Short mmCIF file of C-alpha atoms in Angstrom, two decimals:
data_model
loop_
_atom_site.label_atom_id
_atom_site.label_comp_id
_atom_site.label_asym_id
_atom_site.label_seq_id
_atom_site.Cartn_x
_atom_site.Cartn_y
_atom_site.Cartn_z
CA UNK A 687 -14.69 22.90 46.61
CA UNK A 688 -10.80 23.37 46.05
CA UNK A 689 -8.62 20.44 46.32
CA UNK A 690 -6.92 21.58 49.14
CA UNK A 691 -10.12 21.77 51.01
CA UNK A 692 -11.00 18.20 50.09
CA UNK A 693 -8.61 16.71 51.52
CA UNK A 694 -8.43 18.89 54.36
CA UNK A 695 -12.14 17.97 55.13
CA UNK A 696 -11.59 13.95 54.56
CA UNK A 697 -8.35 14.04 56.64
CA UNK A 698 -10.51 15.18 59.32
CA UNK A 699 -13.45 12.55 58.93
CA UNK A 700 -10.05 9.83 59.12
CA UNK A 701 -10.11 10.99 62.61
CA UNK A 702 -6.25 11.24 62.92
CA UNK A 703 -5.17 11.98 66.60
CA UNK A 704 -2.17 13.89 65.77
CA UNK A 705 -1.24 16.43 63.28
CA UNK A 706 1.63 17.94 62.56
CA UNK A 707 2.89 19.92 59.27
CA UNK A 708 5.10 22.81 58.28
CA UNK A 709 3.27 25.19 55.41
CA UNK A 710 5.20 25.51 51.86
CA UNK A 711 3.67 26.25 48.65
CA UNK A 712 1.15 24.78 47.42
CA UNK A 713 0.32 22.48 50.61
CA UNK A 714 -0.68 25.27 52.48
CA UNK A 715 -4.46 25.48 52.16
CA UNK A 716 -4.66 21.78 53.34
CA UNK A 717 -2.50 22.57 56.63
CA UNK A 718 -4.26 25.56 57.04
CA UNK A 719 -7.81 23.78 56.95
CA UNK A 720 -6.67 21.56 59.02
CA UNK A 721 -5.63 23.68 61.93
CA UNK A 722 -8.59 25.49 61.21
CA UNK A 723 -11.03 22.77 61.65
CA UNK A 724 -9.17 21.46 65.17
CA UNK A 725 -9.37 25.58 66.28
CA UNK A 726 -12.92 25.08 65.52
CA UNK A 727 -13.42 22.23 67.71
CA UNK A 728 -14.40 20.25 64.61
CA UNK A 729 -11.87 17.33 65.32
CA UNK A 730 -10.30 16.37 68.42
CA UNK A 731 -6.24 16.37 67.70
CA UNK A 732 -3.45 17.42 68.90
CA UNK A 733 -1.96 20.02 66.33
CA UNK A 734 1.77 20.47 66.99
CA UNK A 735 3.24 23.29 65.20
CA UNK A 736 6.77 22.84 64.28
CA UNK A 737 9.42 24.86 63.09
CA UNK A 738 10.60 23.01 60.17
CA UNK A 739 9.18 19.65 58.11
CA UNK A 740 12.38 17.78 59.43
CA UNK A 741 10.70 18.04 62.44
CA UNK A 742 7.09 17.51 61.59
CA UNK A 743 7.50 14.25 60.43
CA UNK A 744 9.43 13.49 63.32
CA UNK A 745 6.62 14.63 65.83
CA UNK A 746 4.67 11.99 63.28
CA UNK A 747 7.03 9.22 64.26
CA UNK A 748 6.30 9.88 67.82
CA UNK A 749 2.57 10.76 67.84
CA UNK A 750 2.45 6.88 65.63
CA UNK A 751 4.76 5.07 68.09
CA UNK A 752 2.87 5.72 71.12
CA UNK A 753 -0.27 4.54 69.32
CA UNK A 754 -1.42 7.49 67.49
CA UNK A 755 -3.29 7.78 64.14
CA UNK A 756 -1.09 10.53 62.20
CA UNK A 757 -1.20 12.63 59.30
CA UNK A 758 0.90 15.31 57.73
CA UNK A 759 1.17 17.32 54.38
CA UNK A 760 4.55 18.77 52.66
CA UNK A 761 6.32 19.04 48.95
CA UNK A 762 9.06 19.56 47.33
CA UNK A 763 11.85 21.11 49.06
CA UNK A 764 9.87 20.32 52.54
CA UNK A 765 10.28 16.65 51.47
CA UNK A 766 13.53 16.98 50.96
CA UNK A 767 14.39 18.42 54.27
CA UNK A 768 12.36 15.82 55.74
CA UNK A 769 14.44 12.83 53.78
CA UNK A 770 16.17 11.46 56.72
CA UNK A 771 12.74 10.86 58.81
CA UNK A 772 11.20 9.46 55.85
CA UNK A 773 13.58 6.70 55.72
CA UNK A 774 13.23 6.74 59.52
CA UNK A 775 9.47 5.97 59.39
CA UNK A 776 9.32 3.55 57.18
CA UNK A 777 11.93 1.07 58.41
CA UNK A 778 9.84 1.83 61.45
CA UNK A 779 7.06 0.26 59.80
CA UNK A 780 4.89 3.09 60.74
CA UNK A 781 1.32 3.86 59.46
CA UNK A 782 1.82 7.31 58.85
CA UNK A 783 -0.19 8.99 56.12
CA UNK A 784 0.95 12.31 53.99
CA UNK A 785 -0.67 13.81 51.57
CA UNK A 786 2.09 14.98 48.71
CA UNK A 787 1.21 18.57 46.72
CA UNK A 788 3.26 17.50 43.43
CA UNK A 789 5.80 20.39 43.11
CA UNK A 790 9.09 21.25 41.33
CA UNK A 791 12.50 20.57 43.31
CA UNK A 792 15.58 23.64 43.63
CA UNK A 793 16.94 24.47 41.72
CA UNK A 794 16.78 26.14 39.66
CA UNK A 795 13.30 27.52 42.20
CA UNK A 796 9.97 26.46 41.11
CA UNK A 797 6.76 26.55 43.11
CA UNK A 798 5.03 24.99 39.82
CA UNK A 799 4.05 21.11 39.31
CA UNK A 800 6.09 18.07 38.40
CA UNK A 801 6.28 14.92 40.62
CA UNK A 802 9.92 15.37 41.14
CA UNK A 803 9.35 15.61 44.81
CA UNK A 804 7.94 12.46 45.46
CA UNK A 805 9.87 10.44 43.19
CA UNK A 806 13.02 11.89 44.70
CA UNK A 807 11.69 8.95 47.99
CA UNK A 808 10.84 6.27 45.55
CA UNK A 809 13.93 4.15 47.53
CA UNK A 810 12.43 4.92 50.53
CA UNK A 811 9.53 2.46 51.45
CA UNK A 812 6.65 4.45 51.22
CA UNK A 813 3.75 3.31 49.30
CA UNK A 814 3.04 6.23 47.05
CA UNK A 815 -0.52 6.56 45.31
CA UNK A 816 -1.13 9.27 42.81
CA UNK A 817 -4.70 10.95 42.05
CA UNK A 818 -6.05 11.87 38.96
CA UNK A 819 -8.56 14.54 40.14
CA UNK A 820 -9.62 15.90 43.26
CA UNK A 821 -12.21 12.90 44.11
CA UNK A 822 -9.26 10.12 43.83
CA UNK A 823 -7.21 12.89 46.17
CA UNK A 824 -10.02 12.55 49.07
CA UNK A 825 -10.66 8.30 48.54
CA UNK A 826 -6.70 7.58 48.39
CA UNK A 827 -6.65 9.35 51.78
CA UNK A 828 -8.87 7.24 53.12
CA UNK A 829 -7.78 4.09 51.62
CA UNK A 830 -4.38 5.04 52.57
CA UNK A 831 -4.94 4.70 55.97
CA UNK A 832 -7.21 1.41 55.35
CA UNK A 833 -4.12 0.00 53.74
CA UNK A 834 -1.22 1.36 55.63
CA UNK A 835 -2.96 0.49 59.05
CA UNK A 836 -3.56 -3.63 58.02
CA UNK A 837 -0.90 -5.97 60.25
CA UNK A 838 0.44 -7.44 57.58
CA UNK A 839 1.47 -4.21 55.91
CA UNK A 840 2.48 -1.76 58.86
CA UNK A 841 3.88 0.63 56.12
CA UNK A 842 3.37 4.55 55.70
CA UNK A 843 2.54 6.26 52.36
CA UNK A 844 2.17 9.11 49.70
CA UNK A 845 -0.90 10.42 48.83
CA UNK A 846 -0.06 12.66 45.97
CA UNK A 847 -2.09 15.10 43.60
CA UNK A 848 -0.60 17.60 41.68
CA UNK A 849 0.15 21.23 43.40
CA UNK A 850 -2.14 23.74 41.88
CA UNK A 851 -3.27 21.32 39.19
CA UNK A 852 -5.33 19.85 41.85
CA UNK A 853 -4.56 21.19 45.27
CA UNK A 854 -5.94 24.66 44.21
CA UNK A 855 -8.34 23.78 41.62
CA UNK A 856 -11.79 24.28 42.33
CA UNK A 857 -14.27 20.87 41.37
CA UNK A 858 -16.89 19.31 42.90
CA UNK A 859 -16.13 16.45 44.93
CA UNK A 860 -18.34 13.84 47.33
CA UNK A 861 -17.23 14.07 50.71
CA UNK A 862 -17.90 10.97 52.55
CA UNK A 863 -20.76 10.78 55.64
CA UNK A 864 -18.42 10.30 59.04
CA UNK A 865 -20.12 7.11 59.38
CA UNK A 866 -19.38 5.53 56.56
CA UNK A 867 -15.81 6.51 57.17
CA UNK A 868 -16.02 5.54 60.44
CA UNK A 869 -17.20 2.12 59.47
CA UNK A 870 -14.58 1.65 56.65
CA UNK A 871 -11.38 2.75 58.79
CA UNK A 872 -12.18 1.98 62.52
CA UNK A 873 -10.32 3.50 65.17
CA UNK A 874 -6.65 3.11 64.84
CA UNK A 875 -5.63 -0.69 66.22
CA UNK A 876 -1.65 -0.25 66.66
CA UNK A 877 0.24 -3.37 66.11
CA UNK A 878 2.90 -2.31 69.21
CA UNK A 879 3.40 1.09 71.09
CA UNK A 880 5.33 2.79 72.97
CA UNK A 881 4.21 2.33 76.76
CA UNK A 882 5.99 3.33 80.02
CA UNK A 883 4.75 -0.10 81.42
CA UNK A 884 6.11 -2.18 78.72
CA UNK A 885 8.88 -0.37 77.46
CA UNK A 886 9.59 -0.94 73.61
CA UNK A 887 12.54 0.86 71.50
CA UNK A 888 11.40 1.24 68.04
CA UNK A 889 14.11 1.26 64.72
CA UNK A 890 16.78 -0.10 66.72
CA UNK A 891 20.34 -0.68 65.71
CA UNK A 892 20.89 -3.68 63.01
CA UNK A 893 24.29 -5.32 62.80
CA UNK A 894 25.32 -6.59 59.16
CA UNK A 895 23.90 -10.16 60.78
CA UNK A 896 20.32 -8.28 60.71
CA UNK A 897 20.15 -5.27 58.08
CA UNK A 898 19.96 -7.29 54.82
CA UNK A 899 16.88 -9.54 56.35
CA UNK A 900 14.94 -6.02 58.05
CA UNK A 901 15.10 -5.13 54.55
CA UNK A 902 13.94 -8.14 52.47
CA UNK A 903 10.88 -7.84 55.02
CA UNK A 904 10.06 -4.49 54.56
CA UNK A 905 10.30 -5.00 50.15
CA UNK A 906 7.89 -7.44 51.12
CA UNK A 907 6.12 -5.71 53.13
CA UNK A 908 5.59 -3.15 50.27
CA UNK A 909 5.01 -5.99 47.72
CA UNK A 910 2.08 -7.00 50.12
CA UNK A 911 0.46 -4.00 49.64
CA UNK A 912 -0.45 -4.31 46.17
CA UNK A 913 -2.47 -7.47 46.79
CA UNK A 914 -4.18 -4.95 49.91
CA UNK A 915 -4.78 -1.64 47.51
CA UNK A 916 -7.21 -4.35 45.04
CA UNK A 917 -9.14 -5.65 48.22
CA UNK A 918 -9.47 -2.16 50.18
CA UNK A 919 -9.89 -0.45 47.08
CA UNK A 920 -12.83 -3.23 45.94
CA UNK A 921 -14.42 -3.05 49.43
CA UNK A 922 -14.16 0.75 49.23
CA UNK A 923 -16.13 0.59 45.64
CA UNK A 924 -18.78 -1.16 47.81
CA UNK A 925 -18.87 1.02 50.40
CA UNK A 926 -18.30 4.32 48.69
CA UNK A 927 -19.12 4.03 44.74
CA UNK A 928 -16.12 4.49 43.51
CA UNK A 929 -13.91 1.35 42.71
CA UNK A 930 -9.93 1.44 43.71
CA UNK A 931 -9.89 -2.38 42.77
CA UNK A 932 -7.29 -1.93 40.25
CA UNK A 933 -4.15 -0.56 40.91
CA UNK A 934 -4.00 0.88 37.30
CA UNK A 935 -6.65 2.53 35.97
CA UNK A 936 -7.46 1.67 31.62
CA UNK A 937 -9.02 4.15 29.68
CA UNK A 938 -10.08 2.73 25.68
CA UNK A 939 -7.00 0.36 26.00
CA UNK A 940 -8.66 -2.75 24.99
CA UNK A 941 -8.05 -2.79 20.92
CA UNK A 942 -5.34 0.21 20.86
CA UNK A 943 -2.44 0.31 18.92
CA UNK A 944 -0.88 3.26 21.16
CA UNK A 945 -0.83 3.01 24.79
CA UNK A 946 0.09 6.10 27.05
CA UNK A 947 0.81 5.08 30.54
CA UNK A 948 1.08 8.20 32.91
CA UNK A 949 0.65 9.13 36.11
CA UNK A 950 -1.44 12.21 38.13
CA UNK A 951 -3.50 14.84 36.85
CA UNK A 952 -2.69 14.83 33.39
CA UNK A 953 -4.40 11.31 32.78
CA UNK A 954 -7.56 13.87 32.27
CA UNK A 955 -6.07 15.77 29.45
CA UNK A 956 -4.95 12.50 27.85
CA UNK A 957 -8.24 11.16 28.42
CA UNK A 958 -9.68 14.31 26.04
CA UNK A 959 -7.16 13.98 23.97
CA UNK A 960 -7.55 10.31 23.47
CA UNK A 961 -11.32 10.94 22.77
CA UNK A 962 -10.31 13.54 20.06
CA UNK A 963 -7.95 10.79 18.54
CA UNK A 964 -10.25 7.89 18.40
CA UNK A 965 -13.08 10.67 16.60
CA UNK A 966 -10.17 11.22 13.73
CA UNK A 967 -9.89 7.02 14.11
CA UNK A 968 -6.51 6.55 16.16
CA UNK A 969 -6.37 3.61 17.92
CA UNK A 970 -5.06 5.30 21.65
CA UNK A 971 -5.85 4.27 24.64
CA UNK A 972 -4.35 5.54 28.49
CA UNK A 973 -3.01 3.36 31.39
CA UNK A 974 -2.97 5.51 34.17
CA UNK A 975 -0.84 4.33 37.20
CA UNK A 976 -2.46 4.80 40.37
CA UNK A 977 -0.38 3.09 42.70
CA UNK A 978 3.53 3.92 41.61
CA UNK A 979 4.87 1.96 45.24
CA UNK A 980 4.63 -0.64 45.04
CA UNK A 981 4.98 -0.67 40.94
CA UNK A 982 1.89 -2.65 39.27
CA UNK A 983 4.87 -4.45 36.98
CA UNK A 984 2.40 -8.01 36.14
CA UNK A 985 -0.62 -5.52 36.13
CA UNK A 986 1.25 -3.59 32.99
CA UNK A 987 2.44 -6.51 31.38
CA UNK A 988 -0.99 -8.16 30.99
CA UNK A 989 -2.46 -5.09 30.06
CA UNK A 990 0.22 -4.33 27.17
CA UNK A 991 -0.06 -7.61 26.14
CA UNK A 992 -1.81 -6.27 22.36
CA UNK A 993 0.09 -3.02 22.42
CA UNK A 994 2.14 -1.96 19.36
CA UNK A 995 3.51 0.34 21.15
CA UNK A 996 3.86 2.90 24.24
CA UNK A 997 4.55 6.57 25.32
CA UNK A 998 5.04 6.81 28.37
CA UNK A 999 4.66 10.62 29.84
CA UNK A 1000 7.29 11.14 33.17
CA UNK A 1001 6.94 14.23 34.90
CA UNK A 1002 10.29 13.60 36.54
CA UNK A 1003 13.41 12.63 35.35
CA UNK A 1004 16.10 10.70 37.46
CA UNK A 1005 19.23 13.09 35.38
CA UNK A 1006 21.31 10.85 33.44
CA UNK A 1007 18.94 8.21 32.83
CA UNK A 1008 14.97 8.76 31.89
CA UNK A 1009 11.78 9.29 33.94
CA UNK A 1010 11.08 7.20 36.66
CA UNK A 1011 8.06 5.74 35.34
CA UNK A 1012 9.48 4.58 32.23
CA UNK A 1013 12.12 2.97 33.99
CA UNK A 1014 10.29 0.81 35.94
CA UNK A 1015 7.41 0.16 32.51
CA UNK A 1016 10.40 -0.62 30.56
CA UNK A 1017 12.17 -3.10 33.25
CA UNK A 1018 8.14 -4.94 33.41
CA UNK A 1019 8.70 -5.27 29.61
CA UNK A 1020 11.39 -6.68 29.52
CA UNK A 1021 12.10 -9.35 27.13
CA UNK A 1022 8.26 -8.19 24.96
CA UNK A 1023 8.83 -7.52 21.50
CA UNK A 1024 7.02 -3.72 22.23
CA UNK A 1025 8.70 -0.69 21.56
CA UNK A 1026 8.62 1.73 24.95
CA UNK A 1027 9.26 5.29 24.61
CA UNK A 1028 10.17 7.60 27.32
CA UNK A 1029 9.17 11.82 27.26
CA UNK A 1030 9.85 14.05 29.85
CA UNK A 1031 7.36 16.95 30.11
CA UNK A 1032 5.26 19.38 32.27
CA UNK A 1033 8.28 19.86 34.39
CA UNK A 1034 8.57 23.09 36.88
CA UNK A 1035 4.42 23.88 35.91
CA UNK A 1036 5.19 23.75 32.18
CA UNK A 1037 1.38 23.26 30.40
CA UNK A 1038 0.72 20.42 28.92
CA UNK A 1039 -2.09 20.51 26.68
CA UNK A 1040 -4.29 17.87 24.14
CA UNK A 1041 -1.79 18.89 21.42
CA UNK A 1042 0.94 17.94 23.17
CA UNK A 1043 -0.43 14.78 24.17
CA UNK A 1044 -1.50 14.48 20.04
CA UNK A 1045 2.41 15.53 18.97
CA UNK A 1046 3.45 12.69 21.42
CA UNK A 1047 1.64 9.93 19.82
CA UNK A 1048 2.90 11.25 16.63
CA UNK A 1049 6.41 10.80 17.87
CA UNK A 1050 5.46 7.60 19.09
CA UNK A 1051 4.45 6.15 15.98
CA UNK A 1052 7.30 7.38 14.30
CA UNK A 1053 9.29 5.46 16.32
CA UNK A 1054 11.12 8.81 18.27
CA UNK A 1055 10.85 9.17 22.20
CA UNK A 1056 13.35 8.55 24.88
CA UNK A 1057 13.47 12.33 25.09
CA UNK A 1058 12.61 15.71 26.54
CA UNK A 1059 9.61 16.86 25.07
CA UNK A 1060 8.54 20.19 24.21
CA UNK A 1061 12.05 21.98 24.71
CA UNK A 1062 11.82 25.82 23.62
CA UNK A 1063 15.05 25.30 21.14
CA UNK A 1064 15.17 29.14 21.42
CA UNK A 1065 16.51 29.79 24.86
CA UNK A 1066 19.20 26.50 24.98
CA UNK B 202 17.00 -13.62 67.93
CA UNK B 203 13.50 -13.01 65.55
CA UNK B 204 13.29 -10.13 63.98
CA UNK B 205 11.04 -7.60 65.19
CA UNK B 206 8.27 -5.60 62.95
CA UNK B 207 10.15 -1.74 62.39
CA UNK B 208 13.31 -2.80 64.29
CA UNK B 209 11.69 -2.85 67.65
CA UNK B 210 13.18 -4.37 70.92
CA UNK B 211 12.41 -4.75 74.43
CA UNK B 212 14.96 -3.11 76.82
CA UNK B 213 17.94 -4.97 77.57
CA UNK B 214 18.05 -6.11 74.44
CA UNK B 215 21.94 -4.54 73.77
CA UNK B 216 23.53 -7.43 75.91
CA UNK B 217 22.45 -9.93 73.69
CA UNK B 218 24.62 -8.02 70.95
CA UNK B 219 28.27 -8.97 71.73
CA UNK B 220 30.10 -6.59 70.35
CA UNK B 221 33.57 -8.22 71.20
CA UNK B 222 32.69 -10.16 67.93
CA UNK B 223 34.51 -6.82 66.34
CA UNK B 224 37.46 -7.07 68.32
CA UNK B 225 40.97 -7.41 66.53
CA UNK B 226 43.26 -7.20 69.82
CA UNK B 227 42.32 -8.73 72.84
CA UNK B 228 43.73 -7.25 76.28
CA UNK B 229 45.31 -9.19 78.56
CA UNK B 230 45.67 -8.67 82.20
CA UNK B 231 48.91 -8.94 83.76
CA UNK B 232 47.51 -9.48 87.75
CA UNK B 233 50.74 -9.97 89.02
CA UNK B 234 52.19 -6.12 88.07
CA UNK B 235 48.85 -4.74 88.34
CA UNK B 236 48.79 -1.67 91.11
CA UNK B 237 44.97 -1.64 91.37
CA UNK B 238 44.98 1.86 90.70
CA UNK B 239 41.83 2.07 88.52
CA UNK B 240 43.35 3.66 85.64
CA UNK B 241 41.98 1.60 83.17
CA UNK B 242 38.39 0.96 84.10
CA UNK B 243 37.80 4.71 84.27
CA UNK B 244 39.00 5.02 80.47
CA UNK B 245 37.42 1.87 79.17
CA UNK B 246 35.08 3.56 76.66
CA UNK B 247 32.80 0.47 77.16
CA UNK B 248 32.72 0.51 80.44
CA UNK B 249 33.49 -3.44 80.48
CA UNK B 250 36.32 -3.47 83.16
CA UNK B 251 34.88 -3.88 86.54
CA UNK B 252 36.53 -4.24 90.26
CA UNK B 253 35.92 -7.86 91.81
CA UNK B 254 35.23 -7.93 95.59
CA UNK B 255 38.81 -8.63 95.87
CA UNK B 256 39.59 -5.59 94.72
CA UNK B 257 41.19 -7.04 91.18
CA UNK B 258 40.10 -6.04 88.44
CA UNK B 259 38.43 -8.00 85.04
CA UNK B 260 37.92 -7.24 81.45
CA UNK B 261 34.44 -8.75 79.79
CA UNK B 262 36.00 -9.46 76.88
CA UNK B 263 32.11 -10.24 75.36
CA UNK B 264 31.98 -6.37 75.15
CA UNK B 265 35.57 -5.43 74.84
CA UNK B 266 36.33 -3.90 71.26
CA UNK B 267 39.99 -3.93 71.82
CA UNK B 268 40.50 -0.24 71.63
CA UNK B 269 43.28 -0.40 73.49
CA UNK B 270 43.30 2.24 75.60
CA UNK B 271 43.66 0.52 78.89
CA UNK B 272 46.97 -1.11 77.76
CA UNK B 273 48.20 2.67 76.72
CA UNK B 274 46.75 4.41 79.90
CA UNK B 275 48.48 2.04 82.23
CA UNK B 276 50.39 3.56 84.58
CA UNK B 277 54.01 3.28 83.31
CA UNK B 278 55.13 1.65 86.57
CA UNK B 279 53.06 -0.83 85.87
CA UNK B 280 52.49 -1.39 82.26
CA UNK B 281 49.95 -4.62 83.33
CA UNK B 282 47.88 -4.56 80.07
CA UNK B 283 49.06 -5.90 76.51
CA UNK B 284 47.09 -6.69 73.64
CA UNK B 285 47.25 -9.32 71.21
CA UNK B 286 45.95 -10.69 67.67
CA UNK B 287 42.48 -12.48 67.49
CA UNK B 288 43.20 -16.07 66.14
CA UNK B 289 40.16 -16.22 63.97
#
């Protein structure tokens, strides 16, 4: 089944009430499936077609006041348009859920994969949970809602997989039964509405008396949620199989020398690599982060704890400083005596193959990183 | 007041906000040269000047954000607005 499909197909056993999305490259297939499968009669929503993704998300922030359960789809520059309503929802402490198609930002144009796109609303309160593979594309949608729905969290969230990579590859995947979906989620159970008979305003105006204190509750608001990702994600394991317990995934990390951290769909390619490595008797092993927002910073620590070193794989960068990712591994670190190196890569679709991952730990162990990997000296 | 989940609030909830707190001129109201003419509760851009039953009028200085643009629009004749410093 293709990605896109997947997720199409689980979004619809979530039962969300409202829909509304604006098609770019690569979401598409997962909007289209979607409209496809309410045409069909197969789930009964309201799909509101929209003329941009500013507006989409804003048709979500209605839909999710007045009690709806919500979902939408976008990337890159369809992100971007929508920045303003993004803030907007979550300082409204809304439960929205959208899934993220990893692409390239403008410009220079790319349609291709990087995570730029999502990282770009790191600031804005989202949680954001990236998938390694297709499967982990359809369970984060579910636990997304699971988590994003809970009182105590009341937050909206990211559900990325890389565009292509993922959302057009074809894999098999386990669809949940509706039942067991049904029993896991619920029917949405909105913590306050919008109602004609008890009128509500939501994301009202804060003077500087309020702002600073709506915003220390909302960080911990997002802080909750890693302490609800381990028990939804356990209780999902139980449920479905699959275990989300951990809100970083280890792969042969226990006695290596090298650790990779990384995030998305190239934690499979490392994984092969790694395997490859440890054959020729390298010591590598992979953290792969699973739940960038809120950032699993004591998770990392604990689990670097016998690292000689790291390489950590960004495919982002925030310009003038480094990746995102290593940013935020290297401010967890802080004050361990463990060398932390930073390479950019994969950006705008470029491959990124078991050699490269093989060069990197190279690099690594020579003590060279904080750099753009694989640059074609040629054309610069 | 509490703080509610995604900046929520009941209606009514702006008169609770006194935004006179961000005045730095205060108006006062000169009764004695005032002509009743009106003038300045049609500009008040607050709408916080109101007619009493005896046909005087009064500035709610709880909303008033010293703009002062009743004390400018007063009819010359009259001039029965001035405004002065906050002591704060």
């Amino acid at each position: 089944m293709e990605g896109s499909i997947a997720v199409a197909e689980t979004v619809r056993l979530c039962r969300p009430q409202v829909i509304s999305a604006y098609p770019i490259t690569p979401q598409t297939h997962i909007v289209e499936g979607l409209a496809s499968i309410v045409a069909d009669g197969r789930l009964d929503a309201e799909y509101i077609c929209v003329e941009s993704e500013f507006s989409a998300l804003s048709a979500c922030i209605g839909a999710s006041a007045a009690g709806s359960r919500v979902y939408s789809a976008t990337t890159s520059q369809g992100l971007a348009l929508m920045a303003e309503v993004v803030f907007n929802s979550a300082g409204m402490r809304l439960p929205i859920v959208m899934g993220i198609a990893n692409r390239a930002i403008s410009a220079p144009l790319s349609i291709w994969n990087d995570q730029q796109d999502s990282i770009m609303m790191r600031d804005s309160g989202w949680l954001q949970f990236y998938a390694e593979d297709n499967q982990e594309a359809v369970d984060l949608h579910i636990l997304a809602y699971k988590i994003c729905e809970d009182h105590n969290i009341l937050l909206p969230a990211f559900v990325c997989f890389d565009g292509f990579i993922l959302s057009h590859v074809y894999e098999p995947v386990d669809i949940p039964e509706q039942d067991a979906v049904d029993a896991f989620l619920g029917p949405f159970n909105p913590y306050q509405k919008l109602d004609c008979n008890d009128p509500i305003s939501f994301g009202m105006y804060a003077t500087p008396e309020y702002y600073l204190e709506f915003r220390y509750e909302h960080d911990q608001a997002v802080k909750r949620a890693a302490e609800a990702f381990r028990k939804y994600g356990k209780e999902f394991g139980e449920k479905f199989g699959r275990d989300y317990s951990e809100l970083v995934t280890q792969y042969k990390t226990e006695d290596a020398e090298t650790i990779i951290i990384a995030m998305g769909s190239i934690c499979g390619t490392i994984k092969d690599a790694i395997d490859e490595m440890r054959e020729a008797g390298q010591k590598v092993g992979l953290l792969g982060i699973r739940c960038f927002r809120p950032f699993p910073s004591e998770d990392l620590r604990a689990l670097l704890g016998n690292a000689k070193r790291v390489a950590v794989l960004d495919k982002n960068v925030s310009l003038g400083a480094k990746g995102a990712v290593a940013l935020e591994v290297k401010d967890a670190c802080y004050g361990m005596d463990l060398p932390i190196y930073d390479y950019i890569l994969g950006l705008g679709g470029r491959d990124v193959r078991k050699s490269d991952i093989k060069n990197i730990v190279a690099l690594c162990e020579e003590g060279k990183g904080d750099m753009f990997y694989g640059l074609r000296e040629e054309v610069l | 007041m509490p703080l509610g989940i995604g900046c929520t609030a009941r209606p009514g909830q702006s008169r609770n906000n006194k935004t006179g707190s961000w005045r730095v001129y205060y108006p006062v109201l000169d009764t004695e040269k005032c002509t009743k003419c009106g003038t300045c509760q049609l500009i008040c851009p607050e709408g916080c000047i109101t007619q009493n039953e005896d046909k005087t009028y009064a500035i709610d200085l709880d909303f008033c954000k010293g703009c002062g643009m009743c004390a400018e629009e007063c009819p010359d004749k009259a001039k029965a607005i001035s405004m002065h410093l906050e002591e704060k």
